[in-house]
């Protein structure tokens, strides 16, 4: 990652002298000035080191965030940079003092272009859009070593192009002189041929050296049908499995670069020469005409879609073509406007694109949104020169074919464009070229467009020429007189040229000049940088060049390596420059904001002073802090030492922590709000009914309840998160001979049961070793039940738990069931009463309406639904199947299936009173919908609590939640319900509470219920959550600050015109008496908000309380933006100052976003 071969990296600038001879009679002596840090670099060093002499890793990270705006920079990254700088500056380490970087070390870091590059070097564009959505690095006549008339044809230029990242290779294929083989050459010229097979083997060898994304071979073929068949055989044998063969003769949409990774793609058109044999002599006679006629006409004349059915193309050759080239006869404008369900490639020469752009540019843009447009040099460019590519790029043309063996500003701009997106050869076109605007209008650069952004460029200095050039290269009599040209190439309104003053007689020129470039279309702008040496008597000498896509330029002080005329990077020549971007607000004024760096809040500084000596917190000091403030009475000095050791690289190791190190520990990953060392720590030997269990609902659904796909992927994701109860609805397949999983009576697409079971087996114990319960909602005949039993036994083998008796008197414990699979189900009423099958299917669809609320829209305590007739009548599919059947019906159940059921689901016939009756001789599972539970707790709250002391209560979402939203789980938990079944594919506050509850007990998926829900009181009374209990404890929460949004979000994500305005909401979800939400003030325009606000929460039932934390960004005109959330069980919350990581809406933890908070129990 950090390797560099250039000399500059390992040298120390030293002063010296050069001697120049004048008129062969006397010498002139010139002193070589040492490269020194510019004033801006010195000021940045002073500010980031707090006027110190050395820069630590923490201070370097501050510089990278504050000045370089590197939002993804971690402290580890800064430490790696420091280590590399030290290794290069002090190879023997003897002269290094170990304190950090000096100002000269820091300056050298800035000049190291591999450590401080000017543009992003990673692939970051979305790569799964169609090929037509990308600019593609394209070569023209890729086999030519020089000019277009008499140079050699060779595989060497092909290899060089591929090594430079070119993705489109053009080969002109012709019959050999003996007409029995194929050569590559520029037809009708004096170029010497090369065999096709050599070119193909070279492509195979070098195709993916520079990029993993597809290589497209465009064949300009002039072959007979027999030779086409031979070409097809060659291509197939050479490339084998990496050759992409399309499924259809004509694609309706091009595949994506991502789907074509490491693949070779063929693009070609029919050979005009052999389609019209009678015109063969005429064709050959005109071969020497300009390429803009021969090549262009061949591309889009004399054939139509009917060629697919002709006999001229060998079928084996034809089937290899992915990108079809050409168009029917007719005018270009009609072709561009033709509506077709097929996609294709069209080629125009540079003159044709200019004429077309002037007359019907909109049609070009619209055409290139789905199809591929290739632009090639006009035929008069026999010297292999190139043309300006911007006209084509502005109209969406993907393949701008260039002579890569040439040089000049046009080629430099091409090389600059494809430095973008990690240099992978594919650059995503701007959205405005892919999508139409209001009234179906397309992008038109000729309109008077407002300025979107302003790029400010400061050219500080340059160095390295004296290492890469002889001292008389530029001037025989004196050191060079350098100046720098800086210009923008883009849409005409953005084009601009500027240059610095000339610095005379200096190998290390310092210009320190600033230029401003307003940009209307920055997405298409390229920054050109060129150094020249002034010559009074002749043309100015060339001193290096670099072209950079503006959209990829990294803000800050950057090292710009320069290249020669061919585009090859010099070993040492580089410039030091600074880039700043400002954005328009309402197109009338600009605002500029600095990103602040995280600093320890005042309370943290005070605590550090209290627990440190002379600015250092020793191991003993830290141990005392852990005991006193963090309330970790069992903390050892060894643990304190481990914290210190983990915060420093060896070369920066200290015997204790300074303030920065202490703050780093507090705000770091080793200091979370839940103990990282605690695994499952609850008593796991009680019956299953004594635990809240992480439970999924319709676990196989990927989305909504009506028409989403059924898949094993949501099951896998749930198990990886720690979910312990997986629900599968099992139905006969269409042939009635096998078993599928699907949501019956809906449009959901089925998945095979065996696939789901195998995925459960593979991932069951990845997140937790405690048992996985499979609840089967079955709708099967006895024959298929027997088949299910066989599948379960064969799939799970000895890990499948089989109960000793038909009905258990008490459920076994999670400890006893470790690494076991448990089956819970009820009898299938549908097949036991076959005459009602159709009625059942109809009933299953009743009540499927639109959701009465959105998961995000309301607070959890108010998540109440309307009881629909479907649920009032007890006709819910889940509830309906719970009825116990008479003895005759029970005998119809397949015995091998019945023997596997460990948790029997069902209820006696009768009302809810009878349903909740506790049987001392057997335990069972009862299912109620959320609405049924809400209705039941009003009258039978205590009965439900008593029932759940021995039996299992499962609560599931009401039927109208077709959007897979969820409900308030606290109602179920506060009444002892073990299985509160949730749609895990959804999101919203309810699901966040579920995630929070099961972060407890090491995230094992089983949380021990509080004793008051498991045991009756002295007078056999049970817990009543509706009663207002006295306050047991008070939780005091201090919200200090937050950080990380700048790293995990685009800088315009929250607000296009300014940094975000964050506030934090903190509250409790629990029994009604404890439930409350509070919020901090809103801090404006700050990526690192510091609130320093304190809140108190009296808790009557802390055992059921969850601490809710949400961050939002205030929006005056719309709904406030979401900035992260987490939910923490209060019973497991650690006292002290803690780093609280935040999660996205789906519950996935952000990489960097976190809050610094303090928790105290009083």
PDB file of C-alpha atoms in Angstrom, residues 78 100 116 402 445 493 516 543 555 573 692 738 747 757 816 864 928 1059 1130 1146:
ATOM      1  CA  UNK A  78      -2.591   8.452  10.695  1.00  0.00           C
ATOM      2  CA  UNK A 100       6.686  12.581  16.363  1.00  0.00           C
ATOM      3  CA  UNK A 116      -0.761  12.448   0.133  1.00  0.00           C
ATOM      4  CA  UNK A 402      -8.103   7.464 -28.963  1.00  0.00           C
ATOM      5  CA  UNK A 445     -24.710  22.521 -22.027  1.00  0.00           C
ATOM      6  CA  UNK A 493     -18.608  28.113 -20.010  1.00  0.00           C
ATOM      7  CA  UNK A 516     -10.211  30.671  -8.854  1.00  0.00           C
ATOM      8  CA  UNK A 543       8.619  20.538 -17.709  1.00  0.00           C
ATOM      9  CA  UNK A 555      -9.379  19.129  -0.844  1.00  0.00           C
ATOM     10  CA  UNK A 573       9.082  15.916 -10.314  1.00  0.00           C
ATOM     11  CA  UNK A 692     -37.643 -13.588  26.747  1.00  0.00           C
ATOM     12  CA  UNK A 738     -43.199 -31.716  -1.913  1.00  0.00           C
ATOM     13  CA  UNK A 747     -48.558 -13.325  -4.100  1.00  0.00           C
ATOM     14  CA  UNK A 757     -33.726 -25.979   6.792  1.00  0.00           C
ATOM     15  CA  UNK A 816     -29.810 -28.287  28.477  1.00  0.00           C
ATOM     16  CA  UNK A 864     -52.056   1.053  18.742  1.00  0.00           C
ATOM     17  CA  UNK A 928     -52.186 -14.062  20.227  1.00  0.00           C
ATOM     18  CA  UNK A1059     -23.018  21.438   7.851  1.00  0.00           C
ATOM     19  CA  UNK A1130     -30.877  -0.344  31.404  1.00  0.00           C
ATOM     20  CA  UNK A1146     -32.030  -1.220   9.851  1.00  0.00           C
TER      21      UNK A1146
END
